[in-house]
mmCIF file of C-alpha atoms in Angstrom:
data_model
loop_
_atom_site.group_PDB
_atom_site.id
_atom_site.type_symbol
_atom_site.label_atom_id
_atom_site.label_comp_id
_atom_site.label_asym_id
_atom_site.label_seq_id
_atom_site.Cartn_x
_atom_site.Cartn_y
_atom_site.Cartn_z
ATOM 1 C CA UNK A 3 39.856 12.207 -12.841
ATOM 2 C CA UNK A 4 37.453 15.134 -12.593
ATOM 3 C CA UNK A 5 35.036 12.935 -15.864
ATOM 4 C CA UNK A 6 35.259 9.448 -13.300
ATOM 5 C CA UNK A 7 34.134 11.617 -10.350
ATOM 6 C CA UNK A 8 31.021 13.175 -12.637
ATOM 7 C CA UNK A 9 30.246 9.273 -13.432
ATOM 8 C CA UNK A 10 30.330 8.195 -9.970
ATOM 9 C CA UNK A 11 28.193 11.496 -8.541
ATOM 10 C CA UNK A 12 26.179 10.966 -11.189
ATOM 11 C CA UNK A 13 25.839 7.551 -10.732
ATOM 12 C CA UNK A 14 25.275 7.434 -6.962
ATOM 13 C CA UNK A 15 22.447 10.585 -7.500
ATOM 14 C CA UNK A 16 20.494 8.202 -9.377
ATOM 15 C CA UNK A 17 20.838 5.135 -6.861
ATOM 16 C CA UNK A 18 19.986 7.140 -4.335
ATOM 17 C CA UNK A 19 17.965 9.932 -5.293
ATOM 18 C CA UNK A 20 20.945 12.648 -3.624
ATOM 19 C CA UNK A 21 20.739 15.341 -6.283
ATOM 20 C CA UNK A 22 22.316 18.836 -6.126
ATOM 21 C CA UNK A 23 18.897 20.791 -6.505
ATOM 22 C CA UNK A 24 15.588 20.041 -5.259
ATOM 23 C CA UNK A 25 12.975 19.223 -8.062
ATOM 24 C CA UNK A 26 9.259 19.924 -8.065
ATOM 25 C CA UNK A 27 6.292 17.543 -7.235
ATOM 26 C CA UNK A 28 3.008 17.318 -8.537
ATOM 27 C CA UNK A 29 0.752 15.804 -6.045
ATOM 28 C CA UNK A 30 -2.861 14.253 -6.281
ATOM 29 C CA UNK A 31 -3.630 17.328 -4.242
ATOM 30 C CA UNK A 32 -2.933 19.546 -7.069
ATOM 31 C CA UNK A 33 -4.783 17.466 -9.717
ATOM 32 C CA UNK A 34 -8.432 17.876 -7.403
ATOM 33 C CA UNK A 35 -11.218 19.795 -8.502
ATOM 34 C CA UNK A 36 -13.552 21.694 -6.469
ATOM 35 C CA UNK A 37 -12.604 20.998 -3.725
ATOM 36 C CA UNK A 38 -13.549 17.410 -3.675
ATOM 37 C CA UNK A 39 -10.593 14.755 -3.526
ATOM 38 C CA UNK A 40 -12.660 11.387 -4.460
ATOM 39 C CA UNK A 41 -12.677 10.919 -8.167
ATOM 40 C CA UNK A 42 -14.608 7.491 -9.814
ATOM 41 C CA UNK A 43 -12.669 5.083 -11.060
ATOM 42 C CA UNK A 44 -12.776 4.870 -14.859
ATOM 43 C CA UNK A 45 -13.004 1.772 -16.940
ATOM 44 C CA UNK A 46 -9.574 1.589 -17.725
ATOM 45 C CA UNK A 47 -8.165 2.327 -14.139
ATOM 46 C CA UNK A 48 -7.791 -1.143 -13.231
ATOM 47 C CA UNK A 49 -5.602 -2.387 -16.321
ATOM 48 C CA UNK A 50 -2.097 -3.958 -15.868
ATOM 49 C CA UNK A 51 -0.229 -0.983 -17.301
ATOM 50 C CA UNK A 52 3.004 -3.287 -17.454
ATOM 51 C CA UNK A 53 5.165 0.004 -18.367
ATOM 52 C CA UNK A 54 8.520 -0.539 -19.579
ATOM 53 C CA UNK A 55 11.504 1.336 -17.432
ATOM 54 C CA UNK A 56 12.171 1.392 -13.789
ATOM 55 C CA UNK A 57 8.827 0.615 -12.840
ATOM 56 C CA UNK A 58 7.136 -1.844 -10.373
ATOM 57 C CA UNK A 59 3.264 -2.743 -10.528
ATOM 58 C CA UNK A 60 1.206 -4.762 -8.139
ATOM 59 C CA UNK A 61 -1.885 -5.042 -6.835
ATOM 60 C CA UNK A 62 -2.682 -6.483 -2.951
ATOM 61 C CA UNK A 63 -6.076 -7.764 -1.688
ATOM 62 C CA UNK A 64 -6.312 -7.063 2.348
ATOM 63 C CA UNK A 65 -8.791 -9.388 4.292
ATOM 64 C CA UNK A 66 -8.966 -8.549 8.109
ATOM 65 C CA UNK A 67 -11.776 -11.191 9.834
ATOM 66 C CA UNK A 68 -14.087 -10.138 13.096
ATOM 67 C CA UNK A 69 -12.207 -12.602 15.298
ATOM 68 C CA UNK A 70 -8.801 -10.537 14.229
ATOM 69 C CA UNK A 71 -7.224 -12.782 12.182
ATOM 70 C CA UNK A 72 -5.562 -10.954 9.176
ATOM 71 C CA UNK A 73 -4.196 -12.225 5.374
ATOM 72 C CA UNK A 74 -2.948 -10.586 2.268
ATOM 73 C CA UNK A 75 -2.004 -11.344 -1.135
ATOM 74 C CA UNK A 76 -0.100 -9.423 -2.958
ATOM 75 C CA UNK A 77 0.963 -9.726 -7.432
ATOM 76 C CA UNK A 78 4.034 -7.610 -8.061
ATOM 77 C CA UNK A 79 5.204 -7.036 -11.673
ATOM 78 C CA UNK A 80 8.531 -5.103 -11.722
ATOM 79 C CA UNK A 81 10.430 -3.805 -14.640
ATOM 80 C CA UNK A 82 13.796 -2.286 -14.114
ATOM 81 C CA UNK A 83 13.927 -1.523 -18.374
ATOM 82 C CA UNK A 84 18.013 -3.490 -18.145
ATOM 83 C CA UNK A 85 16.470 -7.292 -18.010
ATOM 84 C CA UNK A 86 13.687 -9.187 -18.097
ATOM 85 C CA UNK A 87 10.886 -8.479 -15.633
ATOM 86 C CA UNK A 88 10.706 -9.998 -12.228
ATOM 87 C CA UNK A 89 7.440 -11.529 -11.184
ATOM 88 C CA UNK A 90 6.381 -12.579 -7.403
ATOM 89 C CA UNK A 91 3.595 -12.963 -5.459
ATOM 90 C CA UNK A 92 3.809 -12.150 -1.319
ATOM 91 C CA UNK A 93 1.553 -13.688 0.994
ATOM 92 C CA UNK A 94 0.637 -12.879 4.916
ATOM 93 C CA UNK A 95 -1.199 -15.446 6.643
ATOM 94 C CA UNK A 96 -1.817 -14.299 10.288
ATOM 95 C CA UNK A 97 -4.418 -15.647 12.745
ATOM 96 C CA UNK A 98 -3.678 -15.289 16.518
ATOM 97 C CA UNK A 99 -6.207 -18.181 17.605
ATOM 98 C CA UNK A 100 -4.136 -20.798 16.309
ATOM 99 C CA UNK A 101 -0.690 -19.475 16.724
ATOM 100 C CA UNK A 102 -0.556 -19.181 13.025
ATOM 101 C CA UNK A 103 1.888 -16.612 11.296
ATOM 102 C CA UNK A 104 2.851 -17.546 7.776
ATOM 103 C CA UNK A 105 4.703 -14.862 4.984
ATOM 104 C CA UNK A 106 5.499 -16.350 1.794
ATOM 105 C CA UNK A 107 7.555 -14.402 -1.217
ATOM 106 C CA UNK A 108 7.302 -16.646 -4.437
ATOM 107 C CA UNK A 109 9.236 -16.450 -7.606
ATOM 108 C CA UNK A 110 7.228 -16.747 -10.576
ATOM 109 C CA UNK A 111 8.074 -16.168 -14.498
ATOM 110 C CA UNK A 112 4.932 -16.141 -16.422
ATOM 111 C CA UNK A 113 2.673 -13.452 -16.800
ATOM 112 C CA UNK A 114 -0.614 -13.432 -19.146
ATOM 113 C CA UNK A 115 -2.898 -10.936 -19.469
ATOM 114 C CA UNK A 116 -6.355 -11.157 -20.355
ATOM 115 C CA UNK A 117 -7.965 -9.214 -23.230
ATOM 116 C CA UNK A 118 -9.175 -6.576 -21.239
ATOM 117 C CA UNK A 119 -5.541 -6.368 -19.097
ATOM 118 C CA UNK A 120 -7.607 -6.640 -16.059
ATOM 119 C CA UNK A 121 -7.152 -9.871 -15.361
ATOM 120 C CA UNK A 122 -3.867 -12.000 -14.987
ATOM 121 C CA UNK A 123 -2.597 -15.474 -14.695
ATOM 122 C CA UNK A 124 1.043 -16.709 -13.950
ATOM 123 C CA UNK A 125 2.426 -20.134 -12.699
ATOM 124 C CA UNK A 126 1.052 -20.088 -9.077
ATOM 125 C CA UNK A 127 -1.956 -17.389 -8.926
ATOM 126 C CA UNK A 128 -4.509 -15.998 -11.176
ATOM 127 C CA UNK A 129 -6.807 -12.757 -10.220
ATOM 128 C CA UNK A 130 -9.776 -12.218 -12.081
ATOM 129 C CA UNK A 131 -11.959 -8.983 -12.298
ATOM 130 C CA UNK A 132 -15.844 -9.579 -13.620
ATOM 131 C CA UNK A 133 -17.105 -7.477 -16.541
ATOM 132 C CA UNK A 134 -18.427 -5.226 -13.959
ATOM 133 C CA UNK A 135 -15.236 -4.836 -12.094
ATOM 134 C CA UNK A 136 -17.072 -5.495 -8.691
ATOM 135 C CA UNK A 137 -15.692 -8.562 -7.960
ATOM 136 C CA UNK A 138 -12.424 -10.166 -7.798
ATOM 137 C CA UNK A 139 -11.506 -14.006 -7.645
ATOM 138 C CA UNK A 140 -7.770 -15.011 -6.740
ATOM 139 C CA UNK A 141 -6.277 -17.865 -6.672
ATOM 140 C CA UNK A 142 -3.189 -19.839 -5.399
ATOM 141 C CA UNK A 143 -2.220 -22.993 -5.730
ATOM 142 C CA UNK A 144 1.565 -23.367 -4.817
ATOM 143 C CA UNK A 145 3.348 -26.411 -2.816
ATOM 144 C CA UNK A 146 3.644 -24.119 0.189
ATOM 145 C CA UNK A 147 0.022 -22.527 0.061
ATOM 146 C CA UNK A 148 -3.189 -22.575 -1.771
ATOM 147 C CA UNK A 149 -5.928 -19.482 -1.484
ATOM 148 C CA UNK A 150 -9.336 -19.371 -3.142
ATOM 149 C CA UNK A 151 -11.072 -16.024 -2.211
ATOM 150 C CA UNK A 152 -13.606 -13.906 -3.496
ATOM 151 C CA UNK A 153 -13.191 -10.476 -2.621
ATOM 152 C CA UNK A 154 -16.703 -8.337 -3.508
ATOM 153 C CA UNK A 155 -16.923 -4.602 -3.595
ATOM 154 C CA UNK A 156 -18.346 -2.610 -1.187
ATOM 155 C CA UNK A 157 -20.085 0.749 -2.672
ATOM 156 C CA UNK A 158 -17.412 2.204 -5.072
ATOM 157 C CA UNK A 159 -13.710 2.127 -5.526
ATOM 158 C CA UNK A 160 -11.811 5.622 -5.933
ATOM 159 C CA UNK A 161 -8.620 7.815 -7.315
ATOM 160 C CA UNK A 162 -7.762 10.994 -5.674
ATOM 161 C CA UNK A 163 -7.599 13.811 -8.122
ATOM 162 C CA UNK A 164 -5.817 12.225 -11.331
ATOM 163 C CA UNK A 165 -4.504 9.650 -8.972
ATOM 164 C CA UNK A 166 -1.022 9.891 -9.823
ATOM 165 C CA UNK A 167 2.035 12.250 -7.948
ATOM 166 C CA UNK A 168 4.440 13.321 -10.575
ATOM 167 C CA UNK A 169 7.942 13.482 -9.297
ATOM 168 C CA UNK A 170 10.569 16.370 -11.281
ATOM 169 C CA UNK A 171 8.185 17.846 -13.519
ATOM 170 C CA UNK A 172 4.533 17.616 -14.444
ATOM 171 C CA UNK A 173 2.451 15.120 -16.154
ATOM 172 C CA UNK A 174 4.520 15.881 -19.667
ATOM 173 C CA UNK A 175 8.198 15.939 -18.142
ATOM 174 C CA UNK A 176 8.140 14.149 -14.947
ATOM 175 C CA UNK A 177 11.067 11.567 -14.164
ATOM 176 C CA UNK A 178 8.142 9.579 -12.744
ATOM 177 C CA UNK A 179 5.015 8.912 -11.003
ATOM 178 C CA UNK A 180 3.336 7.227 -7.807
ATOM 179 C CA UNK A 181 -0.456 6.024 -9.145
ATOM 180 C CA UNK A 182 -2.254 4.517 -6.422
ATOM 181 C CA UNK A 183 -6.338 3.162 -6.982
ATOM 182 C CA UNK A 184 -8.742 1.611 -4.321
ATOM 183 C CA UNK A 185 -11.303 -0.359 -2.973
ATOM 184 C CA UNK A 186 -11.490 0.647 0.599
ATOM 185 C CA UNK A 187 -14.209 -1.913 1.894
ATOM 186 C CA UNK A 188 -14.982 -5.312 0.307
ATOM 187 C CA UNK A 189 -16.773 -8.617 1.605
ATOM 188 C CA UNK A 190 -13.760 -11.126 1.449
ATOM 189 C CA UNK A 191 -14.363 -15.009 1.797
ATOM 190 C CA UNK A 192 -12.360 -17.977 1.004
ATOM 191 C CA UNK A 193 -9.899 -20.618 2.538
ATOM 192 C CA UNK A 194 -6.114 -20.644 3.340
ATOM 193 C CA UNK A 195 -4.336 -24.055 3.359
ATOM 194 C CA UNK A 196 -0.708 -22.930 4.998
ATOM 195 C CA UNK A 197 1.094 -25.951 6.508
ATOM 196 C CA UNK A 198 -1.472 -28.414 5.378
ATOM 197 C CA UNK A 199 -3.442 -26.851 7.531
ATOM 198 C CA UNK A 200 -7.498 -25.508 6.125
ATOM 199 C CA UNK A 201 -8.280 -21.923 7.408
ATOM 200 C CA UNK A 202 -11.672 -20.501 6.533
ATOM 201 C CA UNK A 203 -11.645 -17.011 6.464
ATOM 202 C CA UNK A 204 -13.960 -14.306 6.144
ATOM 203 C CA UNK A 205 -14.191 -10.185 7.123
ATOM 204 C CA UNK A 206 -13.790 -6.885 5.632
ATOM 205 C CA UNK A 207 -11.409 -6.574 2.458
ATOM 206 C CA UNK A 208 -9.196 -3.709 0.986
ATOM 207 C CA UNK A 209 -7.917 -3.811 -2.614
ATOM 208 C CA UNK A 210 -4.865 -1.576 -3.651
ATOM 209 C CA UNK A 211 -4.093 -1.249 -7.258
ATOM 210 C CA UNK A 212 -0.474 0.646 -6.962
ATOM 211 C CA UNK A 213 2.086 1.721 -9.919
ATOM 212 C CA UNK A 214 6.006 3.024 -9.369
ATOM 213 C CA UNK A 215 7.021 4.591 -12.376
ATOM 214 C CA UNK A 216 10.539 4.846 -11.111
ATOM 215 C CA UNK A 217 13.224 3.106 -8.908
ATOM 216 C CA UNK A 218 11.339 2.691 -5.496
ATOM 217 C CA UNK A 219 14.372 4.438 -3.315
ATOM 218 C CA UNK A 220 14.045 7.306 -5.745
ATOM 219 C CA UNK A 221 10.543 8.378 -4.509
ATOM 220 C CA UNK A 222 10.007 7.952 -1.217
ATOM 221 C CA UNK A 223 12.185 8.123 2.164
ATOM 222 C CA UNK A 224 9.485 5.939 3.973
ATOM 223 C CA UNK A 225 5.730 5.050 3.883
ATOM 224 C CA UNK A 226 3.177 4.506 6.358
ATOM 225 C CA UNK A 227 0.209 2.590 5.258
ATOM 226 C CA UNK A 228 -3.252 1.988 7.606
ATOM 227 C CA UNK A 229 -6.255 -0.240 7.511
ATOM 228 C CA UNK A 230 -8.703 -0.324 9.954
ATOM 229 C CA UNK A 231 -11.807 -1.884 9.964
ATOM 230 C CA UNK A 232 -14.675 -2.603 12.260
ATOM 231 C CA UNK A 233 -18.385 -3.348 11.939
ATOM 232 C CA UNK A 234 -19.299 0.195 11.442
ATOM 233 C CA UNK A 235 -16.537 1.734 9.761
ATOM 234 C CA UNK A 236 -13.351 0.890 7.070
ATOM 235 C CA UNK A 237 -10.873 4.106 7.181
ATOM 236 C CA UNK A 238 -7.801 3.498 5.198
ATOM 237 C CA UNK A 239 -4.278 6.277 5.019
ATOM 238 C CA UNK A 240 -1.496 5.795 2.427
ATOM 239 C CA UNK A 241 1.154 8.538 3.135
ATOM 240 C CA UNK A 242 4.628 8.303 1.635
ATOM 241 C CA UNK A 243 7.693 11.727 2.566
ATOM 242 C CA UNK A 244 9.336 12.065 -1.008
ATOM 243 C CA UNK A 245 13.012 11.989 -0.901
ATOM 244 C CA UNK A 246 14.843 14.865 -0.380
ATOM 245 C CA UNK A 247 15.759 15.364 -4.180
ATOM 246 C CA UNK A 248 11.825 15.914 -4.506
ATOM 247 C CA UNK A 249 11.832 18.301 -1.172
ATOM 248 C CA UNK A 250 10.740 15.502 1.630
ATOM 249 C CA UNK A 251 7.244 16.167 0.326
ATOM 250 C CA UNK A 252 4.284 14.330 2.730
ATOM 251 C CA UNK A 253 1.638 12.857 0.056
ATOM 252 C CA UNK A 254 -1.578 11.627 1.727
ATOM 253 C CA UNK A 255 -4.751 9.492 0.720
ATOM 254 C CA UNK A 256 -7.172 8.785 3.399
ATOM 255 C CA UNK A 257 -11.136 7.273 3.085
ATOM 256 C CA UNK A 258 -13.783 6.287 5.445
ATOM 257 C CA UNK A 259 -16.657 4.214 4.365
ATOM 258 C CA UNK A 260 -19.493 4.348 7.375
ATOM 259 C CA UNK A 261 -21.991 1.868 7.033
ATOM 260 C CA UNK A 262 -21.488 0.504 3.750
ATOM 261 C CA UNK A 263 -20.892 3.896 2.072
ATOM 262 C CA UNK A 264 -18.106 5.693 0.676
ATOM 263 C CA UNK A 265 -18.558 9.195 2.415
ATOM 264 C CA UNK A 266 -15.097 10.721 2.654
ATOM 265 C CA UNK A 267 -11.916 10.666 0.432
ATOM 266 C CA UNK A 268 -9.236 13.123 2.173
ATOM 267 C CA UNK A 269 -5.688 14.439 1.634
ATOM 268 C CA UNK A 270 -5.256 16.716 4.639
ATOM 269 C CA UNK A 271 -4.214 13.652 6.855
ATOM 270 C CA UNK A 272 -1.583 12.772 9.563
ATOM 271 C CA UNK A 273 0.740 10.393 11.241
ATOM 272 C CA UNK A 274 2.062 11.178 14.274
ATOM 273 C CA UNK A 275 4.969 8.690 15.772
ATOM 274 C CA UNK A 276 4.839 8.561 19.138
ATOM 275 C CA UNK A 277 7.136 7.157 22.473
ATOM 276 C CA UNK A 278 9.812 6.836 20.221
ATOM 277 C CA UNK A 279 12.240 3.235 20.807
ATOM 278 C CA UNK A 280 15.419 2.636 18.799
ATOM 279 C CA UNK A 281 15.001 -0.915 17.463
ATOM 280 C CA UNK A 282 18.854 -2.226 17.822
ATOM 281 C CA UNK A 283 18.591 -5.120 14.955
ATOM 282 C CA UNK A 284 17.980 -2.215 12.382
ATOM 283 C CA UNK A 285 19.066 1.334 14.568
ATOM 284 C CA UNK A 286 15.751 2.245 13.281
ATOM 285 C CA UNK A 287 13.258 4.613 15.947
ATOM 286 C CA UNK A 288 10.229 2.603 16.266
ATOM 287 C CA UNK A 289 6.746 3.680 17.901
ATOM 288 C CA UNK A 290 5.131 2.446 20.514
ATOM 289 C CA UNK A 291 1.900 4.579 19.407
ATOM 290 C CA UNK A 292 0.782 6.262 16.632
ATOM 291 C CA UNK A 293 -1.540 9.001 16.591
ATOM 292 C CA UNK A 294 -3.874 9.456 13.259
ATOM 293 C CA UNK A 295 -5.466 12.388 11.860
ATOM 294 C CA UNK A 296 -8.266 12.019 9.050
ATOM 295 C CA UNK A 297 -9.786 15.721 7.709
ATOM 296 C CA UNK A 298 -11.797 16.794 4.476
ATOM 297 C CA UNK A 299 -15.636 16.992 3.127
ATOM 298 C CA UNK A 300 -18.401 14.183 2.564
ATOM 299 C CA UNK A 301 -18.517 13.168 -1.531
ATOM 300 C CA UNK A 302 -20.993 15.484 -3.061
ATOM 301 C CA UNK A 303 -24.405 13.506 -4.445
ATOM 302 C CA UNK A 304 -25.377 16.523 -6.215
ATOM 303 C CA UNK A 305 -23.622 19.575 -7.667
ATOM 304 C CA UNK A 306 -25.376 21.972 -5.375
ATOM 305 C CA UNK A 307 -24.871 19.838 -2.224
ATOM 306 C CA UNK A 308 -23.428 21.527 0.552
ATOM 307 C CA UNK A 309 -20.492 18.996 1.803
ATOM 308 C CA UNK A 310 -20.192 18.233 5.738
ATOM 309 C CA UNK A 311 -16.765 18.773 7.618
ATOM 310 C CA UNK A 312 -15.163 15.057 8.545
ATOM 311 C CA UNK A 313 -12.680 14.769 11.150
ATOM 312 C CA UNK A 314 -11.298 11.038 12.478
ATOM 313 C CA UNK A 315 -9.002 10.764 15.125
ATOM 314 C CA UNK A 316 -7.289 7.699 16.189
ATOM 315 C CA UNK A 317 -4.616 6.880 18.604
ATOM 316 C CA UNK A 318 -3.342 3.243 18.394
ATOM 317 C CA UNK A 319 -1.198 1.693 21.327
ATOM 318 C CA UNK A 320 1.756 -0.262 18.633
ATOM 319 C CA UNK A 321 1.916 -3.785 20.490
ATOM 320 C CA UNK A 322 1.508 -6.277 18.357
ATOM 321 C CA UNK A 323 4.152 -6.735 16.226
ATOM 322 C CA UNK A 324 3.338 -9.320 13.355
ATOM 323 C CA UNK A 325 6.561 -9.172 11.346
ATOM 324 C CA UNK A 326 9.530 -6.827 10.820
ATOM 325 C CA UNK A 327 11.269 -7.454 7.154
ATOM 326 C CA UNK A 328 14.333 -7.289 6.199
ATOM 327 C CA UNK A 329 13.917 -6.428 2.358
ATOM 328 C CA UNK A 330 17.491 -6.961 1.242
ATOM 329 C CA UNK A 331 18.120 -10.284 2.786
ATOM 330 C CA UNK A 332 17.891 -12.660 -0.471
ATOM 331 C CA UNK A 333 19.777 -10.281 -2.242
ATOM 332 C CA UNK A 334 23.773 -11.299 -2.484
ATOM 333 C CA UNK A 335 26.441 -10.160 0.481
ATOM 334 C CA UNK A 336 28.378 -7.813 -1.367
ATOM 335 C CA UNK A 337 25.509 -5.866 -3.575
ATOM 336 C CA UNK A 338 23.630 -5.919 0.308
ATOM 337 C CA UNK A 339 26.303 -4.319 1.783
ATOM 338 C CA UNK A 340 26.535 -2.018 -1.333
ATOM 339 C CA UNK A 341 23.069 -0.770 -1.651
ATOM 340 C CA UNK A 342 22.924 -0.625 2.348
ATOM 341 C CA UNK A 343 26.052 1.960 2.149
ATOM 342 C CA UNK A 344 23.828 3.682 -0.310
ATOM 343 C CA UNK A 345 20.048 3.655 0.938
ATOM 344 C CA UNK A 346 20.448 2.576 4.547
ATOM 345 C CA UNK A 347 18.298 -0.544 5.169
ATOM 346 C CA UNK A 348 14.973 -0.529 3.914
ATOM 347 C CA UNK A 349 12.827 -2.433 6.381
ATOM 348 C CA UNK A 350 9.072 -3.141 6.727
ATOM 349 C CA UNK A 351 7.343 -3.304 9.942
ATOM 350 C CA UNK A 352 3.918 -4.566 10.345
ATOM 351 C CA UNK A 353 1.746 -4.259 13.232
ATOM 352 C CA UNK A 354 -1.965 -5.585 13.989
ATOM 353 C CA UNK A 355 -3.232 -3.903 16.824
ATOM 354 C CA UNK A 356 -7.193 -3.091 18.653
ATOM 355 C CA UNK A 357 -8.021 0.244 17.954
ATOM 356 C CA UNK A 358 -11.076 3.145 18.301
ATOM 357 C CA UNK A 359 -11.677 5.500 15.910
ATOM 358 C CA UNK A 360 -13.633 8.774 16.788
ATOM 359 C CA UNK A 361 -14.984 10.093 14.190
ATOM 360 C CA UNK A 362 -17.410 13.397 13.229
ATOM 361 C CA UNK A 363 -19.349 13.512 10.399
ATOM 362 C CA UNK A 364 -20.691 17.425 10.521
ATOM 363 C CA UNK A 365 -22.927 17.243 14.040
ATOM 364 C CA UNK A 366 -22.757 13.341 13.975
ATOM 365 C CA UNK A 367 -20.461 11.655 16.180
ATOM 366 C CA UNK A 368 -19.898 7.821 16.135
ATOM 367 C CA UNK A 369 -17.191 5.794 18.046
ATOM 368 C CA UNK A 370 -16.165 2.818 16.503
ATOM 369 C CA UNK A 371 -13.628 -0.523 17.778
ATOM 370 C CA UNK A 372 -11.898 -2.680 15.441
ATOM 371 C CA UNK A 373 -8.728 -3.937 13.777
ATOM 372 C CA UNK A 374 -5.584 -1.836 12.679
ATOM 373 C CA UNK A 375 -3.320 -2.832 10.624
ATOM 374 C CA UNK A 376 -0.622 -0.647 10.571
ATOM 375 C CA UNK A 377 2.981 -0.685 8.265
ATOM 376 C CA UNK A 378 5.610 1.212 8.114
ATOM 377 C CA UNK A 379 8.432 1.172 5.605
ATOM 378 C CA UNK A 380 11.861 2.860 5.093
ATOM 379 C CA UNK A 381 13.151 2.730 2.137
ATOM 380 C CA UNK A 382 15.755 5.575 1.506
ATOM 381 C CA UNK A 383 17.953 7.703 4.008
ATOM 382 C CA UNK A 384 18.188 10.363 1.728
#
């Protein structure tokens, strides 16, 4: 009896990430040099890694236009190392004007790399990086939507530190690792057709390039993710709480780029929840405003520059609720009910709201409106 209770504690601490003892994290933070979090993107940064084990792989172009309409498309790759890998794309079509609001999560099976792994094609979309990975073209063409859009790079892309958090150990005996890459601004154009309809779209982009290399409820209790973008400014925040197992660690990215230019990349960031509602479809709290906190240094030009203070401050009134997802519901009633007993209900909720962002730049002081996207995930109760 005493051996079938090991295999079922043992079994449920890997589901769920409950261990006995709390294991050791190595952030991006600790990977930064001199002080300064923004690292350059290398050559081979933006390869498919397709890594075999528990590990999911995707990368998600964000276009948000100046009229506030808002799309994404996002390639997943996951690998759970038991069967073969499951392939998808996800797709948010959004544009208040016309009453549109289209999400889309396609099956796919094929998945072929190109020479240099940075570009892909499967049945429904292809994504292709030029030879001087400062451009990206992606396309759809699916009975249920087709995309063409270009999605150019604006100044540079970045890693913080290493770029990857390594979760119960360091880089040589970690049981995994969070990598995450960007392109906070790009110039995105192309067209939509969603319910035969032609949408022409064009605003400021964001490009994620993001790597789980471990079951996702292992890692993270819940993420918050922003994107904001106005004429001035594009000020992006990934922050993810590790699970308990990994001591309910808070990992943050944040970067502004101010007129065209990459100035900031940041890890001493916040996200305050605010006017707290219980949402009774998913006994979740939800806000109804968020307060965001941006600090660090401007990148250093030269070796011997003297780096400016940046502070960003942003409080954003939640209103506009564009979709609230319920991540189990294709998966079968009893495993649902299973994995529910086991990791709560992972839910997404997605919000695109109007938002100013204050923001100081040494003695400089600019005040900036635009678009927020805002999304917030829970994944794991434990």
């Amino acid at each position: 009896m005493s051996s079938w209770f090991s295999q079922i504690t043992s079994t449920v601490s890997n589901v769920t990430g409950l261990g006995t003892n709390v294991e050791t994290v190595q952030t991006v933070a600790d990977t930064i040099k001199d002080g300064q979090a923004y690292t350059a993107l290398d050559n081979k940064d933006l390869e498919w890694t397709l890594a075999s084990g528990s590990s999911t792989e995707n990368q998600v172009f964000y276009v948000t236009t100046k009229t506030g309409a808002f799309a994404f498309v996002q390639l997943i790759h996951s690998n759970i190392g038991l069967w073969n890998p499951t392939i998808s794309f996800t797709c948010r079509f959004y544009d208040p004007e016309t009453n549109t609001n289209v999400f889309k999560n396609i099956n796919m099976s094929k998945f072929e790399l190109s020479a240099d792994k940075r570009s892909v094609k499967t049945d429904f979309i292809s994504i292709q990086l030029d030879a001087e990975q400062k451009a990206y073209k992606i396309n759809i063409t699916h009975p249920e939507l087709v995309v063409s859009l270009d999605f150019d790079r604006v100044d540079k892309g970045f890693k913080v530190g290493e770029g990857k958090t390594y979760l119960g150990g360091d880089k040589a005996s970690a049981a995994g690792f969070v990598s995450h890459k960007f392109w906070p601004r790009a110039n995105a154009k192309g067209t939509f057709i969603v319910n035969q309809k032609i949408h022409e779209v064009e605003g400021d982009g964001m490009f994620v390039h993001a790597i789980q290399g471990m079951q996702p409820q292992l890692i993270a209790s819940n993420w918050n993710f922003v994107n904001f973008h106005s004429e001035k400014a594009s000020i992006g925040m990934m922050q993810f709480q590790t699970t308990k197992q990994y001591g309910s660690v808070n990992i943050n990215q944040g970067s502004l780029v101010l007129n065209g230019e990459l100035i900031c990349v940041s890890i001493d960031n916040s996200v305050e929840l605010l006017d707290m509602v219980k949402d009774n479809e998913t006994d979740y709290d939800i806000p109804q405003k968020v307060k965001l906190t941006w600090k660090g240094k401007t990148i250093k030009k030269q070796e011997n520059e003297e780096p400016k203070d940046v502070v960003i401050e942003m409080v954003v009134d939640v209103k506009n609720l564009i979709d609230k997802i319920d991540i189990l519901a294709e998966i079968p009633y009893v495993i649902r009910k299973l994995v529910q007993s086991l990791i709560v209900k992972p839910y997404i909720y997605q919000w695109l709201d109007k938002a100013t962002a204050e923001i100081t730049v040494g003695d400089e002081k600019v005040s900036t409106e635009g678009h927020c996207f805002q999304e917030l995930v829970f994944v794991s109760g434990f």
